[in-house]
Short mmCIF file of C-alpha atoms in Angstrom, two decimals:
data_model
loop_
_atom_site.label_atom_id
_atom_site.label_comp_id
_atom_site.label_asym_id
_atom_site.label_seq_id
_atom_site.Cartn_x
_atom_site.Cartn_y
_atom_site.Cartn_z
CA MET A 1 -101.39 133.43 -107.67
CA LYS A 2 -102.88 136.74 -108.79
CA ASN A 3 -101.18 140.04 -108.05
CA PRO A 4 -102.69 142.54 -105.57
CA LEU A 5 -105.34 144.69 -107.19
CA ILE A 6 -105.43 148.44 -107.86
CA ILE A 7 -108.98 149.71 -108.47
CA ILE A 8 -109.28 153.00 -110.34
CA ILE A 9 -112.69 154.69 -110.10
CA GLY A 10 -113.32 157.06 -113.00
CA PRO A 11 -110.22 156.55 -115.17
CA GLY A 12 -109.62 158.74 -118.21
CA LYS A 13 -108.00 157.77 -121.50
CA THR A 14 -104.84 159.69 -120.58
CA PHE A 15 -104.91 160.46 -116.86
CA GLY A 16 -106.24 157.06 -115.77
CA VAL A 17 -104.20 155.02 -118.23
CA ASP A 18 -100.89 156.53 -117.12
CA ILE A 19 -101.74 155.94 -113.45
CA ALA A 20 -102.76 152.35 -114.21
CA ARG A 21 -99.63 151.77 -116.28
CA LYS A 22 -97.39 153.03 -113.47
CA PHE A 23 -98.90 150.63 -110.95
CA GLY A 24 -99.20 147.80 -113.46
CA LEU A 25 -95.53 147.93 -114.39
CA ASN A 26 -94.72 147.65 -110.69
CA GLY A 27 -96.49 144.34 -110.23
CA TYR A 28 -100.16 145.15 -109.66
CA ASP A 29 -103.27 144.02 -111.52
CA ILE A 30 -105.67 146.77 -112.57
CA LEU A 31 -109.46 147.05 -112.38
CA LEU A 32 -110.92 150.08 -114.17
CA VAL A 33 -114.39 151.16 -113.01
CA GLY A 34 -116.63 153.76 -114.62
CA LYS A 35 -119.76 154.35 -116.64
CA ASN A 36 -118.58 154.48 -120.27
CA GLN A 37 -118.00 150.87 -121.32
CA ASP A 38 -116.36 151.76 -124.65
CA LYS A 39 -113.82 154.02 -122.93
CA LEU A 40 -113.11 151.43 -120.25
CA LYS A 41 -112.60 148.72 -122.85
CA TYR A 42 -110.24 150.93 -124.83
CA CYS A 43 -108.16 151.72 -121.73
CA SER A 44 -108.07 148.11 -120.58
CA GLU A 45 -106.99 146.80 -123.98
CA LEU A 46 -104.28 149.45 -124.15
CA LEU A 47 -102.92 148.33 -120.80
CA ASN A 48 -103.14 144.64 -121.68
CA GLY A 49 -101.18 145.44 -124.83
CA ASN A 50 -98.42 146.75 -122.57
CA GLY A 51 -98.26 143.48 -120.65
CA ILE A 52 -100.38 144.68 -117.74
CA ASN A 53 -103.16 142.46 -116.40
CA SER A 54 -106.16 144.79 -116.68
CA SER A 55 -109.92 144.32 -116.55
CA PHE A 56 -112.85 146.72 -116.44
CA LEU A 57 -116.31 147.04 -114.95
CA SER A 58 -119.03 149.38 -116.20
CA VAL A 59 -121.35 150.56 -113.41
CA ASP A 60 -123.67 153.42 -112.57
CA LEU A 61 -121.54 155.43 -110.16
CA LYS A 62 -124.60 157.27 -108.87
CA SER A 63 -126.03 153.99 -107.56
CA GLU A 64 -124.88 152.92 -104.10
CA ASP A 65 -125.87 149.33 -104.91
CA SER A 66 -123.63 149.39 -107.99
CA ILE A 67 -120.73 150.73 -105.97
CA ARG A 68 -121.15 148.03 -103.35
CA SER A 69 -121.30 145.38 -106.08
CA ILE A 70 -117.79 146.33 -107.23
CA PHE A 71 -116.24 145.34 -103.94
CA ILE A 72 -118.57 142.40 -103.30
CA ASN A 73 -117.38 140.85 -106.58
CA VAL A 74 -113.74 141.54 -105.72
CA GLU A 75 -114.16 139.89 -102.32
CA LYS A 76 -115.91 136.86 -103.83
CA GLU A 77 -112.91 136.37 -106.11
CA GLY A 78 -110.66 136.42 -103.07
CA ARG A 79 -108.62 139.33 -104.40
CA SER A 80 -106.29 141.37 -102.24
CA VAL A 81 -106.93 145.10 -102.79
CA ALA A 82 -103.76 147.14 -102.47
CA ALA A 83 -105.37 150.49 -103.25
CA VAL A 84 -108.40 152.29 -104.59
CA ILE A 85 -107.76 155.47 -106.57
CA PHE A 86 -110.78 157.77 -106.78
CA ASN A 87 -110.75 159.96 -109.88
CA ALA A 88 -114.46 160.18 -110.77
CA VAL A 89 -115.61 163.71 -111.53
CA THR A 90 -118.50 165.68 -112.98
CA ARG A 91 -117.43 168.97 -114.53
CA ARG A 92 -119.72 171.96 -114.89
CA ASN A 93 -118.75 175.40 -116.16
CA SER A 94 -120.91 177.75 -114.12
CA LYS A 95 -120.64 180.82 -111.96
CA PRO A 96 -122.00 180.73 -108.40
CA SER A 97 -125.13 182.65 -109.43
CA GLU A 98 -125.88 180.08 -112.15
CA LEU A 99 -126.03 177.16 -109.72
CA ASN A 100 -129.19 175.84 -108.16
CA GLY A 101 -129.76 173.13 -105.58
CA GLU A 102 -130.60 170.42 -108.11
CA LYS A 103 -127.45 170.99 -110.16
CA LEU A 104 -125.21 171.12 -107.12
CA ILE A 105 -126.69 168.00 -105.53
CA GLY A 106 -126.18 166.08 -108.80
CA ASP A 107 -122.53 167.18 -109.03
CA PHE A 108 -121.94 166.51 -105.33
CA LYS A 109 -123.25 162.98 -105.73
CA VAL A 110 -120.49 161.98 -108.16
CA ASN A 111 -117.68 164.21 -106.90
CA VAL A 112 -118.07 163.58 -103.18
CA SER A 113 -120.80 161.13 -102.15
CA VAL A 114 -119.51 158.36 -104.43
CA ALA A 115 -116.04 158.80 -102.94
CA VAL A 116 -117.46 158.47 -99.43
CA GLU A 117 -119.44 155.36 -100.39
CA CYS A 118 -116.41 153.76 -102.07
CA PHE A 119 -114.32 154.12 -98.95
CA HIS A 120 -117.17 153.02 -96.70
CA VAL A 121 -117.33 149.71 -98.57
CA VAL A 122 -113.66 149.07 -99.32
CA SER A 123 -112.64 149.92 -95.75
CA GLN A 124 -114.24 146.65 -94.70
CA ILE A 125 -111.90 144.78 -97.05
CA PHE A 126 -108.92 146.80 -95.80
CA GLN A 127 -109.77 146.02 -92.19
CA LYS A 128 -109.91 142.29 -92.93
CA GLN A 129 -106.57 142.49 -94.75
CA GLY A 130 -105.02 144.69 -92.10
CA HIS A 131 -103.78 147.12 -94.76
CA GLY A 132 -104.81 149.13 -97.82
CA ALA A 133 -104.74 152.58 -99.35
CA MET A 134 -107.39 154.96 -100.64
CA LEU A 135 -106.07 157.76 -102.83
CA PHE A 136 -108.13 160.71 -104.03
CA THR A 137 -107.64 163.25 -106.83
CA GLY A 138 -108.05 166.75 -105.45
CA GLY A 139 -107.90 170.12 -107.15
CA GLY A 140 -106.48 173.58 -106.61
CA VAL A 141 -110.01 174.99 -106.71
CA ALA A 142 -110.45 173.55 -103.21
CA LEU A 143 -107.86 176.10 -102.06
CA LYS A 144 -108.64 178.96 -104.44
CA PRO A 145 -112.24 178.86 -105.74
CA SER A 146 -112.81 179.39 -109.45
CA LEU A 147 -115.50 181.83 -110.55
CA GLU A 148 -116.16 179.81 -113.70
CA ALA A 149 -116.18 176.44 -111.93
CA ALA A 150 -118.19 177.17 -108.81
CA SER A 151 -119.64 173.67 -108.48
CA MET A 152 -116.23 172.00 -108.82
CA SER A 153 -114.79 174.44 -106.28
CA LEU A 154 -117.46 173.52 -103.74
CA CYS A 155 -117.13 169.79 -104.37
CA LYS A 156 -113.33 169.65 -104.25
CA ALA A 157 -113.32 171.69 -101.04
CA ALA A 158 -115.79 169.25 -99.48
CA LEU A 159 -113.77 166.25 -100.71
CA ARG A 160 -110.57 167.71 -99.28
CA ASN A 161 -112.25 168.27 -95.92
CA TYR A 162 -113.49 164.68 -95.89
CA VAL A 163 -110.14 163.16 -96.87
CA LEU A 164 -108.08 165.13 -94.35
CA ASN A 165 -110.52 164.24 -91.60
CA LEU A 166 -110.59 160.59 -92.69
CA ALA A 167 -106.80 160.43 -92.63
CA HIS A 168 -106.82 161.71 -89.07
CA GLU A 169 -109.33 159.03 -88.06
CA TYR A 170 -107.33 156.18 -89.66
CA SER A 171 -103.88 157.32 -88.59
CA GLY A 172 -101.85 154.38 -87.26
CA THR A 173 -104.30 151.71 -88.43
CA GLY A 174 -102.37 150.41 -91.43
CA ILE A 175 -104.88 152.00 -93.78
CA TYR A 176 -103.39 154.93 -95.68
CA ILE A 177 -105.51 157.84 -96.87
CA GLY A 178 -103.94 160.17 -99.43
CA LEU A 179 -104.97 163.24 -101.42
CA LEU A 180 -103.16 164.53 -104.50
CA THR A 181 -104.10 168.20 -104.92
CA ILE A 182 -103.38 169.25 -108.49
CA THR A 183 -103.06 173.04 -108.68
CA LYS A 184 -102.17 173.44 -112.36
CA PRO A 185 -103.60 172.21 -115.68
CA VAL A 186 -102.43 168.74 -116.68
CA SER A 187 -101.50 168.11 -120.32
CA GLU A 188 -98.60 166.89 -122.41
CA THR A 189 -97.58 170.51 -123.11
CA SER A 190 -97.89 171.94 -119.59
CA ASP A 191 -95.54 171.86 -116.59
CA ILE A 192 -97.45 168.87 -115.23
CA ASN A 193 -98.04 165.97 -117.61
CA PHE A 194 -99.93 162.75 -117.02
CA ARG A 195 -96.80 160.73 -116.25
CA ILE A 196 -95.80 163.18 -113.52
CA VAL A 197 -99.25 162.73 -111.94
CA ALA A 198 -98.93 158.95 -112.16
CA ASP A 199 -95.47 159.03 -110.59
CA CYS A 200 -96.79 161.16 -107.73
CA PHE A 201 -99.68 158.80 -107.03
CA TYR A 202 -97.28 155.89 -106.92
CA ARG A 203 -94.87 157.78 -104.65
CA MET A 204 -97.74 158.59 -102.26
CA PHE A 205 -98.73 154.95 -102.22
CA ARG A 206 -95.19 153.76 -101.50
CA GLU A 207 -93.99 156.47 -99.08
CA ARG A 208 -97.15 157.24 -97.09
CA ASN A 209 -95.34 160.10 -95.39
CA ASP A 210 -98.07 162.73 -95.69
CA THR A 211 -101.79 162.84 -96.27
CA GLU A 212 -101.76 165.58 -98.89
CA TYR A 213 -99.34 165.92 -101.79
CA PHE A 214 -99.31 168.89 -104.16
CA LEU A 215 -98.51 169.29 -107.85
#
């Protein structure tokens, strides 16, 4: 019998791998989903080399049909989905005056709309199971806007608003909604490294005491 599945949307070679490793070493299978097939393959092989059952799926995250196909395939395989971790992001270094509607809409699509669509689809699986968790990566710029990252500030603020509201709606249903708001740079040389982030995601998933956790 296969282990419950953790789906990570938008994993990175460091950030995503450490999160996947944390869950994988605690008895979960991993599905990595993103656009860059070479990066996904690298991450998946790295995890498999550590004894973690990992697979990957390359999709266009801007396509709602592609997003739906992720969960349709999972359901067809009869997999139990323990959690979806949303980490997809589009970064743009720009001041508020340098933004225009087209740029902002493109960034919003990946940073917010894709997150909404992912939950909209996976919530149907969660409801059939009677349980599940959707975890989101937030940012300190949602609380204190950055002049040099105006688009990210807008998008993370919108995502935070959505997640907090969603958590209120699903309170007491058996479906946990969590947001990890990271307020400091993450690197191997900073106060917050990738393993600390992974540990916090796993603690959120296990404890489910609060909607928002801060690092």
